[in-house]
Amino acid sequence: MNSQQKPQSGGGLPLVQYWAEQTLSPQGLKLWQTLNHKSTCLSCAWGTGGQKGGFVNEAGEYLQRCAKSVEAIAAELQPPIKQGFWQQYSVAELQKLSSLECDRLGRLSYPLLLEAGQTHYRRISWEDVYNISDRAFRKEGDRLASYSSGRSSNEAAYLLQLFMRASGSNNLADCSDLCHAASGVGLKQVFGSGTSMVSLESLKHSDCVVLIGSNAPANHPRLMNELIKLRDRGGKVIIINPQLEIGLLKFASPAFPIKSLLKGGSDISTLYLQPIPGSDTALFVGLQKTAIEQNLMQLDYLQSYTEGWEDVVNYATEQSWEIITQTCGLSREEIEEVGYAIATSKRVVFAWAMGITQQANGVDNVRSIANTALLTGNAGKPGAGTMPIRGHSNVQGVGSMGVTVRLKAEIKQALSQLLGRDLQTDRGYHARDLIDAADDGKIDTLLCLGGNIYAANPDLNQAKSALSKIETIFYIATKPNLGHFHGLAQQNTLILPVFNRFENPHKTTTESGNNFVRLNDEGKSHLTPQNSQLVSEVELLTEIAHRRHGETPIQWRKLQDTKYIRELIAKTIPGYKKIGKIDDTQEEFTISGRIFTEPKFATDSGKAKMNITPIPNLSLPDRTSFNIPENCRSLVLILGSGRSYTQHNTVVYRTADKFRGMPHRYCILMNAGDVKEAGFQENEKVNVKGDAGELQDVEIICGSIREGVAFMFYPEANILFSANVDRQSGTPAYKRVPICIYKP
Ligand SMILES: Nc1nc2c(c(=O)[nH]1)N[C@H]1C(S)=C(S)[C@@H](COP(=O)(O)OP(=O)(O)OC[C@H]3O[C@@H](n4cnc5c(=O)[nH]c(N)nc54)[C@H](O)[C@@H]3O)O[C@H]1N2
Ligand SMILES: Nc1nc2c(c(=O)[nH]1)N[C@H]1C(S)=C(S)[C@@H](COP(=O)(O)OP(=O)(O)OC[C@H]3O[C@@H](n4cnc5c(=O)[nH]c(N)nc54)[C@H](O)[C@@H]3O)O[C@H]1N2
Ligand code: SF4
Ligand SMILES: [Mo]
């Protein structure tokens, strides 16, 4: 694919084609039924769907389902993996499969066990599973751990943490540790609440959105409708991203068919800045400096509603423009233009995703955005505020339920009472620490509620070897993934098949990124008792807990009726009171205490707490530290690893990314100037080396990316690097990885 063939807008035809292919396929009818099922979309946390039907967003607007949603459902509607498959293929053979091939095997349909010394997974009964779990969880609490992903329900997540805490463990690692942890930590420090303060309704009143480090056209497609509407009402969209993502320039949304057809899409960005990766704090200090120098800072607001603002103002004043511009690689004029646009808008929403959080200074990045919002009076009023754009469809709910190593004091107290024991919450392994702890032989048992802890982590070889030191690993999943074949335990690896969200035999709930709780109806699976033995996550977790802890202090089996779990949630989780009655009222609701429409925040004093955010000192190793052969063409680059619209995290659905013109998974997107200057050519195959590994035959693709920067797909790229980790949040710096490309 050459650059002329790349689409001229995001969204549009490639996605419509996909809709058509899927919905007209033999499973098309079931797909339509599922799209209309009253449950939230499986894919991202924008939260489309729920009680009003599959196509409705939180504001009750229709036509809000995107192709990603179809893709996720289509994958779940696959037939069960063929009888005899597990006897036929050894693990060594299964390890050769790609992510896409793993997913295409079909649905998992009965429990599987791989024992030490065996070459094949084999079918076992649920009774065998519970016997193994009973032994595995009778260990010291510190040596037990869980990992979870954001597709499970609030109810399953609540049970997971209750069971782990009842077993004496605070090792509740979660995919959010690799994702938005920096947002939670940073926002909590500033506002006393770690989630978005903006509701979808509030977003509709904004006159300026600053979208930072997010590829929303691919990853949160229905957010684009809000940006299109904002532009239509004369508002501004300011993009901050080292890569020119085509869908951020122009986006063709099916919700606006006329514009899509006649104009090839709607204009999105008003201003687009391409900073050096990892430098956003410098840019935001520059935006603050602009507001201060141009007398646009909201002094009355700062004095009335914030603390610590003097330090922040002094810091921004003292930093020279030279330091700021050198660090972020943008000119003073560019920064001032954007700073002026923000400071003169009336209601600004600051929204961000992984470009901000997956950095060695992720928490500082988040706080520098919050400081900028406060300095311009843009927090705590309708249409304005800070809005982390969350990833997995229920990742935020999983965190709200207490699946975290940083348990809120109020939840801790309520849970201690419920469990009749003191909870250990001082220590706990988040996702990165868990891999290191396992590597040090400190973990005996790991329970994975979904996800792919192996492929989501940096340094795949380390992840593999660390997991192999754990005695027993339980993978609760709907479909096979790379982790099931590479992340093998020392003694017993179990894969346990469960119903997905739209199949559960009971009601469940989920929480969107904008704090809206949805109710999901009971459903039915296309897998029948004749060809499968699925259980619900809730049934599985309650049974494991019952076998381990009996009936005291909790009657675990009673919780198989999820209504009782919701009653416990209502009693113990802040802001969730309404969930206790949701079965009767059917009323979906916004969690209380999180959306700030007045400048009174959730801190002790009610004021926002501002602190300086140091400008990072960024550097890159030179080529000698990569130990590559001398006298070959080479170039050191900053790699950002992320996703294509045709994958969902570690699960690849299709190989090409048409929007970026990347025809397959082993491509490296580079700036054409860099390619030329270092003596390479587009489509040439090169070696890519990081501090932990190397990939060969990676094809160079030229794209709209800042000089000195490259982009590759994860999880393939995770073999390359070990990643710096943000000290404050534990998030790996997946977006600023030093690499060297060379031609041996
Ligand atoms: N189709 C699809 N949708 C998804 C997912 C998926 O895998 N596929 N995953 C879901 C999940 S779990 C998540 S967390 C979200 C992720 O959603 P995003 O965060 O939008 O996705 P990423 O691809 O990780 O990259 C985000 C953007 O950050 C930019 N970036 C890189 N470095 C920097 C930097 O230093 N500064 C700035 N300002 N920008 C930078 C990249 O160019 C890229 O455009 O998507 C969710 N939705
Ligand atoms: N280099 C690099 N690495 C990254 C990132 C990056 O940008 N760059 N992003 C990071 C981010 S943001 C995230 S969130 C993580 C993602 O990390 P994870 O959440 O660990 O990974 P996923 O690929 O989303 O997990 C998918 C698996 O979940 C299982 N699953 C799906 N639905 C269900 C269900 O209903 N129940 C259960 N029990 N299982 C289910 C399926 O088996 C599927 O294979 O990766 C991180 N890793
Ligand atoms: S925007 Fe997100 S929640 Fe909405 S339909 Fe698409 S994937 Fe689902
Ligand atoms: Mo994520």
mmCIF file with all atom_site columns, N, CA and C in Angstrom, residues 400-451:
data_model
loop_
_atom_site.group_PDB
_atom_site.id
_atom_site.type_symbol
_atom_site.label_atom_id
_atom_site.label_alt_id
_atom_site.label_comp_id
_atom_site.label_asym_id
_atom_site.label_entity_id
_atom_site.label_seq_id
_atom_site.pdbx_PDB_ins_code
_atom_site.Cartn_x
_atom_site.Cartn_y
_atom_site.Cartn_z
_atom_site.occupancy
_atom_site.B_iso_or_equiv
_atom_site.pdbx_formal_charge
_atom_site.auth_seq_id
_atom_site.auth_comp_id
_atom_site.auth_asym_id
_atom_site.auth_atom_id
_atom_site.pdbx_PDB_model_num
ATOM 1   N N  . SER A 1 400 ? -13.418 0.756   40.410 1.00 0.00 ? 400 SER A N  1
ATOM 2   C CA . SER A 1 400 ? -14.355 1.264   41.422 1.00 0.00 ? 400 SER A CA 1
ATOM 3   C C  . SER A 1 400 ? -14.718 0.177   42.429 1.00 0.00 ? 400 SER A C  1
ATOM 4   N N  . MET A 1 401 ? -14.765 -1.064  41.942 1.00 0.00 ? 401 MET A N  1
ATOM 5   C CA . MET A 1 401 ? -15.162 -2.178  42.802 1.00 0.00 ? 401 MET A CA 1
ATOM 6   C C  . MET A 1 401 ? -14.075 -2.560  43.810 1.00 0.00 ? 401 MET A C  1
ATOM 7   N N  . GLY A 1 402 ? -12.933 -1.886  43.756 1.00 0.00 ? 402 GLY A N  1
ATOM 8   C CA . GLY A 1 402 ? -11.869 -2.174  44.728 1.00 0.00 ? 402 GLY A CA 1
ATOM 9   C C  . GLY A 1 402 ? -10.795 -3.108  44.205 1.00 0.00 ? 402 GLY A C  1
ATOM 10  N N  . VAL A 1 403 ? -10.809 -3.376  42.884 1.00 0.00 ? 403 VAL A N  1
ATOM 11  C CA . VAL A 1 403 ? -9.735  -4.174  42.289 1.00 0.00 ? 403 VAL A CA 1
ATOM 12  C C  . VAL A 1 403 ? -8.567  -3.230  42.027 1.00 0.00 ? 403 VAL A C  1
ATOM 13  N N  . THR A 1 404 ? -7.752  -3.039  43.034 1.00 0.00 ? 404 THR A N  1
ATOM 14  C CA . THR A 1 404 ? -6.626  -2.113  42.942 1.00 0.00 ? 404 THR A CA 1
ATOM 15  C C  . THR A 1 404 ? -5.703  -2.352  44.133 1.00 0.00 ? 404 THR A C  1
ATOM 16  N N  . VAL A 1 405 ? -4.447  -2.038  43.932 1.00 0.00 ? 405 VAL A N  1
ATOM 17  C CA . VAL A 1 405 ? -3.523  -2.126  45.074 1.00 0.00 ? 405 VAL A CA 1
ATOM 18  C C  . VAL A 1 405 ? -3.603  -0.849  45.917 1.00 0.00 ? 405 VAL A C  1
ATOM 19  N N  . ARG A 1 406 ? -4.319  0.163   45.410 1.00 0.00 ? 406 ARG A N  1
ATOM 20  C CA . ARG A 1 406 ? -4.437  1.427   46.155 1.00 0.00 ? 406 ARG A CA 1
ATOM 21  C C  . ARG A 1 406 ? -5.878  1.601   46.618 1.00 0.00 ? 406 ARG A C  1
ATOM 22  N N  . LEU A 1 407 ? -6.280  0.793   47.568 1.00 0.00 ? 407 LEU A N  1
ATOM 23  C CA . LEU A 1 407 ? -7.683  0.802   47.992 1.00 0.00 ? 407 LEU A CA 1
ATOM 24  C C  . LEU A 1 407 ? -8.005  2.089   48.754 1.00 0.00 ? 407 LEU A C  1
ATOM 25  N N  . LYS A 1 408 ? -9.124  2.707   48.409 1.00 0.00 ? 408 LYS A N  1
ATOM 26  C CA . LYS A 1 408 ? -9.567  3.918   49.114 1.00 0.00 ? 408 LYS A CA 1
ATOM 27  C C  . LYS A 1 408 ? -9.855  3.590   50.572 1.00 0.00 ? 408 LYS A C  1
ATOM 28  N N  . ALA A 1 409 ? -9.559  4.532   51.461 1.00 0.00 ? 409 ALA A N  1
ATOM 29  C CA . ALA A 1 409 ? -9.743  4.296   52.899 1.00 0.00 ? 409 ALA A CA 1
ATOM 30  C C  . ALA A 1 409 ? -11.200 3.940   53.225 1.00 0.00 ? 409 ALA A C  1
ATOM 31  N N  . GLU A 1 410 ? -12.155 4.620   52.555 1.00 0.00 ? 410 GLU A N  1
ATOM 32  C CA . GLU A 1 410 ? -13.572 4.332   52.884 1.00 0.00 ? 410 GLU A CA 1
ATOM 33  C C  . GLU A 1 410 ? -13.943 2.899   52.509 1.00 0.00 ? 410 GLU A C  1
ATOM 34  N N  . ILE A 1 411 ? -13.424 2.434   51.364 1.00 0.00 ? 411 ILE A N  1
ATOM 35  C CA . ILE A 1 411 ? -13.778 1.064   50.963 1.00 0.00 ? 411 ILE A CA 1
ATOM 36  C C  . ILE A 1 411 ? -13.115 0.077   51.916 1.00 0.00 ? 411 ILE A C  1
ATOM 37  N N  . LYS A 1 412 ? -11.888 0.391   52.277 1.00 0.00 ? 412 LYS A N  1
ATOM 38  C CA . LYS A 1 412 ? -11.161 -0.507  53.169 1.00 0.00 ? 412 LYS A CA 1
ATOM 39  C C  . LYS A 1 412 ? -11.938 -0.708  54.475 1.00 0.00 ? 412 LYS A C  1
ATOM 40  N N  . GLN A 1 413 ? -12.408 0.402   54.986 1.00 0.00 ? 413 GLN A N  1
ATOM 41  C CA . GLN A 1 413 ? -13.137 0.324   56.247 1.00 0.00 ? 413 GLN A CA 1
ATOM 42  C C  . GLN A 1 413 ? -14.421 -0.502  56.081 1.00 0.00 ? 413 GLN A C  1
ATOM 43  N N  . ALA A 1 414 ? -15.158 -0.226  55.039 1.00 0.00 ? 414 ALA A N  1
ATOM 44  C CA . ALA A 1 414 ? -16.417 -0.945  54.826 1.00 0.00 ? 414 ALA A CA 1
ATOM 45  C C  . ALA A 1 414 ? -16.168 -2.437  54.604 1.00 0.00 ? 414 ALA A C  1
ATOM 46  N N  . LEU A 1 415 ? -15.113 -2.761  53.874 1.00 0.00 ? 415 LEU A N  1
ATOM 47  C CA . LEU A 1 415 ? -14.831 -4.176  53.591 1.00 0.00 ? 415 LEU A CA 1
ATOM 48  C C  . LEU A 1 415 ? -14.316 -4.893  54.838 1.00 0.00 ? 415 LEU A C  1
ATOM 49  N N  . SER A 1 416 ? -13.527 -4.202  55.649 1.00 0.00 ? 416 SER A N  1
ATOM 50  C CA . SER A 1 416 ? -13.027 -4.835  56.882 1.00 0.00 ? 416 SER A CA 1
ATOM 51  C C  . SER A 1 416 ? -14.218 -5.247  57.735 1.00 0.00 ? 416 SER A C  1
ATOM 52  N N  . GLN A 1 417 ? -15.206 -4.355  57.772 1.00 0.00 ? 417 GLN A N  1
ATOM 53  C CA . GLN A 1 417 ? -16.401 -4.658  58.560 1.00 0.00 ? 417 GLN A CA 1
ATOM 54  C C  . GLN A 1 417 ? -17.129 -5.868  57.976 1.00 0.00 ? 417 GLN A C  1
ATOM 55  N N  . LEU A 1 418 ? -17.281 -5.852  56.677 1.00 0.00 ? 418 LEU A N  1
ATOM 56  C CA . LEU A 1 418 ? -17.990 -6.935  56.001 1.00 0.00 ? 418 LEU A CA 1
ATOM 57  C C  . LEU A 1 418 ? -17.290 -8.276  56.217 1.00 0.00 ? 418 LEU A C  1
ATOM 58  N N  . LEU A 1 419 ? -15.961 -8.257  56.116 1.00 0.00 ? 419 LEU A N  1
ATOM 59  C CA . LEU A 1 419 ? -15.207 -9.517  56.202 1.00 0.00 ? 419 LEU A CA 1
ATOM 60  C C  . LEU A 1 419 ? -14.806 -9.861  57.640 1.00 0.00 ? 419 LEU A C  1
ATOM 61  N N  . GLY A 1 420 ? -15.023 -8.921  58.541 1.00 0.00 ? 420 GLY A N  1
ATOM 62  C CA . GLY A 1 420 ? -14.670 -9.170  59.940 1.00 0.00 ? 420 GLY A CA 1
ATOM 63  C C  . GLY A 1 420 ? -13.186 -9.412  60.128 1.00 0.00 ? 420 GLY A C  1
ATOM 64  N N  . ARG A 1 421 ? -12.371 -8.754  59.341 1.00 0.00 ? 421 ARG A N  1
ATOM 65  C CA . ARG A 1 421 ? -10.913 -8.877  59.513 1.00 0.00 ? 421 ARG A CA 1
ATOM 66  C C  . ARG A 1 421 ? -10.224 -7.594  59.061 1.00 0.00 ? 421 ARG A C  1
ATOM 67  N N  . ASP A 1 422 ? -9.035  -7.365  59.626 1.00 0.00 ? 422 ASP A N  1
ATOM 68  C CA . ASP A 1 422 ? -8.255  -6.216  59.160 1.00 0.00 ? 422 ASP A CA 1
ATOM 69  C C  . ASP A 1 422 ? -7.736  -6.524  57.767 1.00 0.00 ? 422 ASP A C  1
ATOM 70  N N  . LEU A 1 423 ? -7.798  -5.546  56.902 1.00 0.00 ? 423 LEU A N  1
ATOM 71  C CA . LEU A 1 423 ? -7.308  -5.799  55.542 1.00 0.00 ? 423 LEU A CA 1
ATOM 72  C C  . LEU A 1 423 ? -5.877  -5.300  55.408 1.00 0.00 ? 423 LEU A C  1
ATOM 73  N N  . GLN A 1 424 ? -5.090  -6.109  54.744 1.00 0.00 ? 424 GLN A N  1
ATOM 74  C CA . GLN A 1 424 ? -3.717  -5.714  54.459 1.00 0.00 ? 424 GLN A CA 1
ATOM 75  C C  . GLN A 1 424 ? -3.746  -4.881  53.178 1.00 0.00 ? 424 GLN A C  1
ATOM 76  N N  . THR A 1 425 ? -3.449  -3.590  53.288 1.00 0.00 ? 425 THR A N  1
ATOM 77  C CA . THR A 1 425 ? -3.432  -2.788  52.059 1.00 0.00 ? 425 THR A CA 1
ATOM 78  C C  . THR A 1 425 ? -2.154  -1.945  51.938 1.00 0.00 ? 425 THR A C  1
ATOM 79  N N  . ASP A 1 426 ? -1.190  -2.194  52.809 1.00 0.00 ? 426 ASP A N  1
ATOM 80  C CA . ASP A 1 426 ? 0.048   -1.398  52.756 1.00 0.00 ? 426 ASP A CA 1
ATOM 81  C C  . ASP A 1 426 ? 0.882   -1.754  51.535 1.00 0.00 ? 426 ASP A C  1
ATOM 82  N N  . ARG A 1 427 ? 0.940   -3.051  51.266 1.00 0.00 ? 427 ARG A N  1
ATOM 83  C CA . ARG A 1 427 ? 1.745   -3.494  50.134 1.00 0.00 ? 427 ARG A CA 1
ATOM 84  C C  . ARG A 1 427 ? 0.819   -4.168  49.123 1.00 0.00 ? 427 ARG A C  1
ATOM 85  N N  . GLY A 1 428 ? 1.293   -4.314  47.941 1.00 0.00 ? 428 GLY A N  1
ATOM 86  C CA . GLY A 1 428 ? 0.500   -5.015  46.938 1.00 0.00 ? 428 GLY A CA 1
ATOM 87  C C  . GLY A 1 428 ? 1.206   -4.874  45.609 1.00 0.00 ? 428 GLY A C  1
ATOM 88  N N  . TYR A 1 429 ? 1.175   -5.930  44.816 1.00 0.00 ? 429 TYR A N  1
ATOM 89  C CA . TYR A 1 429 ? 1.859   -5.882  43.526 1.00 0.00 ? 429 TYR A CA 1
ATOM 90  C C  . TYR A 1 429 ? 0.904   -5.408  42.438 1.00 0.00 ? 429 TYR A C  1
ATOM 91  N N  . HIS A 1 430 ? 1.218   -4.269  41.806 1.00 0.00 ? 430 HIS A N  1
ATOM 92  C CA . HIS A 1 430 ? 0.476   -3.904  40.601 1.00 0.00 ? 430 HIS A CA 1
ATOM 93  C C  . HIS A 1 430 ? 1.086   -4.694  39.442 1.00 0.00 ? 430 HIS A C  1
ATOM 94  N N  . ALA A 1 431 ? 0.561   -4.484  38.235 1.00 0.00 ? 431 ALA A N  1
ATOM 95  C CA . ALA A 1 431 ? 0.909   -5.399  37.134 1.00 0.00 ? 431 ALA A CA 1
ATOM 96  C C  . ALA A 1 431 ? 2.419   -5.528  36.902 1.00 0.00 ? 431 ALA A C  1
ATOM 97  N N  . ARG A 1 432 ? 3.141   -4.404  36.919 1.00 0.00 ? 432 ARG A N  1
ATOM 98  C CA . ARG A 1 432 ? 4.590   -4.496  36.675 1.00 0.00 ? 432 ARG A CA 1
ATOM 99  C C  . ARG A 1 432 ? 5.300   -5.177  37.845 1.00 0.00 ? 432 ARG A C  1
ATOM 100 N N  . ASP A 1 433 ? 4.917   -4.763  39.066 1.00 0.00 ? 433 ASP A N  1
ATOM 101 C CA . ASP A 1 433 ? 5.551   -5.358  40.241 1.00 0.00 ? 433 ASP A CA 1
ATOM 102 C C  . ASP A 1 433 ? 5.250   -6.850  40.333 1.00 0.00 ? 433 ASP A C  1
ATOM 103 N N  . LEU A 1 434 ? 4.071   -7.215  39.862 1.00 0.00 ? 434 LEU A N  1
ATOM 104 C CA . LEU A 1 434 ? 3.700   -8.626  39.930 1.00 0.00 ? 434 LEU A CA 1
ATOM 105 C C  . LEU A 1 434 ? 4.649   -9.470  39.092 1.00 0.00 ? 434 LEU A C  1
ATOM 106 N N  . ILE A 1 435 ? 4.984   -8.992  37.912 1.00 0.00 ? 435 ILE A N  1
ATOM 107 C CA . ILE A 1 435 ? 5.917   -9.735  37.057 1.00 0.00 ? 435 ILE A CA 1
ATOM 108 C C  . ILE A 1 435 ? 7.282   -9.831  37.755 1.00 0.00 ? 435 ILE A C  1
ATOM 109 N N  . ASP A 1 436 ? 7.728   -8.727  38.343 1.00 0.00 ? 436 ASP A N  1
ATOM 110 C CA . ASP A 1 436 ? 9.019   -8.767  39.038 1.00 0.00 ? 436 ASP A CA 1
ATOM 111 C C  . ASP A 1 436 ? 8.968   -9.698  40.252 1.00 0.00 ? 436 ASP A C  1
ATOM 112 N N  . ALA A 1 437 ? 7.847   -9.650  40.994 1.00 0.00 ? 437 ALA A N  1
ATOM 113 C CA . ALA A 1 437 ? 7.715   -10.517 42.177 1.00 0.00 ? 437 ALA A CA 1
ATOM 114 C C  . ALA A 1 437 ? 7.721   -11.984 41.748 1.00 0.00 ? 437 ALA A C  1
ATOM 115 N N  . ALA A 1 438 ? 7.003   -12.273 40.671 1.00 0.00 ? 438 ALA A N  1
ATOM 116 C CA . ALA A 1 438 ? 6.968   -13.655 40.178 1.00 0.00 ? 438 ALA A CA 1
ATOM 117 C C  . ALA A 1 438 ? 8.368   -14.090 39.754 1.00 0.00 ? 438 ALA A C  1
ATOM 118 N N  . ASP A 1 439 ? 9.061   -13.183 39.098 1.00 0.00 ? 439 ASP A N  1
ATOM 119 C CA . ASP A 1 439 ? 10.425  -13.474 38.646 1.00 0.00 ? 439 ASP A CA 1
ATOM 120 C C  . ASP A 1 439 ? 11.336  -13.793 39.841 1.00 0.00 ? 439 ASP A C  1
ATOM 121 N N  . ASP A 1 440 ? 11.046  -13.149 40.976 1.00 0.00 ? 440 ASP A N  1
ATOM 122 C CA . ASP A 1 440 ? 11.822  -13.414 42.195 1.00 0.00 ? 440 ASP A CA 1
ATOM 123 C C  . ASP A 1 440 ? 11.289  -14.611 42.987 1.00 0.00 ? 440 ASP A C  1
ATOM 124 N N  . GLY A 1 441 ? 10.354  -15.339 42.421 1.00 0.00 ? 441 GLY A N  1
ATOM 125 C CA . GLY A 1 441 ? 9.828   -16.536 43.093 1.00 0.00 ? 441 GLY A CA 1
ATOM 126 C C  . GLY A 1 441 ? 8.923   -16.240 44.277 1.00 0.00 ? 441 GLY A C  1
ATOM 127 N N  . LYS A 1 442 ? 8.279   -15.077 44.264 1.00 0.00 ? 442 LYS A N  1
ATOM 128 C CA . LYS A 1 442 ? 7.465   -14.707 45.431 1.00 0.00 ? 442 LYS A CA 1
ATOM 129 C C  . LYS A 1 442 ? 5.973   -14.992 45.268 1.00 0.00 ? 442 LYS A C  1
ATOM 130 N N  . ILE A 1 443 ? 5.573   -15.563 44.154 1.00 0.00 ? 443 ILE A N  1
ATOM 131 C CA . ILE A 1 443 ? 4.141   -15.818 43.924 1.00 0.00 ? 443 ILE A CA 1
ATOM 132 C C  . ILE A 1 443 ? 3.907   -17.316 43.695 1.00 0.00 ? 443 ILE A C  1
ATOM 133 N N  . ASP A 1 444 ? 2.888   -17.855 44.385 1.00 0.00 ? 444 ASP A N  1
ATOM 134 C CA . ASP A 1 444 ? 2.535   -19.268 44.196 1.00 0.00 ? 444 ASP A CA 1
ATOM 135 C C  . ASP A 1 444 ? 1.324   -19.453 43.284 1.00 0.00 ? 444 ASP A C  1
ATOM 136 N N  . THR A 1 445 ? 0.367   -18.531 43.425 1.00 0.00 ? 445 THR A N  1
ATOM 137 C CA . THR A 1 445 ? -0.901  -18.724 42.720 1.00 0.00 ? 445 THR A CA 1
ATOM 138 C C  . THR A 1 445 ? -1.333  -17.420 42.080 1.00 0.00 ? 445 THR A C  1
ATOM 139 N N  . LEU A 1 446 ? -1.739  -17.510 40.815 1.00 0.00 ? 446 LEU A N  1
ATOM 140 C CA . LEU A 1 446 ? -2.208  -16.311 40.099 1.00 0.00 ? 446 LEU A CA 1
ATOM 141 C C  . LEU A 1 446 ? -3.544  -16.615 39.444 1.00 0.00 ? 446 LEU A C  1
ATOM 142 N N  . LEU A 1 447 ? -4.529  -15.774 39.746 1.00 0.00 ? 447 LEU A N  1
ATOM 143 C CA . LEU A 1 447 ? -5.852  -15.924 39.137 1.00 0.00 ? 447 LEU A CA 1
ATOM 144 C C  . LEU A 1 447 ? -6.052  -14.769 38.165 1.00 0.00 ? 447 LEU A C  1
ATOM 145 N N  . CYS A 1 448 ? -6.225  -15.086 36.877 1.00 0.00 ? 448 CYS A N  1
ATOM 146 C CA . CYS A 1 448 ? -6.393  -14.023 35.879 1.00 0.00 ? 448 CYS A CA 1
ATOM 147 C C  . CYS A 1 448 ? -7.845  -13.969 35.433 1.00 0.00 ? 448 CYS A C  1
ATOM 148 N N  . LEU A 1 449 ? -8.526  -12.904 35.789 1.00 0.00 ? 449 LEU A N  1
ATOM 149 C CA . LEU A 1 449 ? -9.907  -12.718 35.353 1.00 0.00 ? 449 LEU A CA 1
ATOM 150 C C  . LEU A 1 449 ? -9.857  -11.969 34.019 1.00 0.00 ? 449 LEU A C  1
ATOM 151 N N  . GLY A 1 450 ? -9.739  -12.722 32.943 1.00 0.00 ? 450 GLY A N  1
ATOM 152 C CA . GLY A 1 450 ? -9.623  -12.134 31.614 1.00 0.00 ? 450 GLY A CA 1
ATOM 153 C C  . GLY A 1 450 ? -8.231  -11.579 31.367 1.00 0.00 ? 450 GLY A C  1
ATOM 154 N N  . GLY A 1 451 ? -8.100  -10.890 30.238 1.00 0.00 ? 451 GLY A N  1
ATOM 155 C CA . GLY A 1 451 ? -6.848  -10.216 29.904 1.00 0.00 ? 451 GLY A CA 1
ATOM 156 C C  . GLY A 1 451 ? -5.759  -11.150 29.429 1.00 0.00 ? 451 GLY A C  1
#
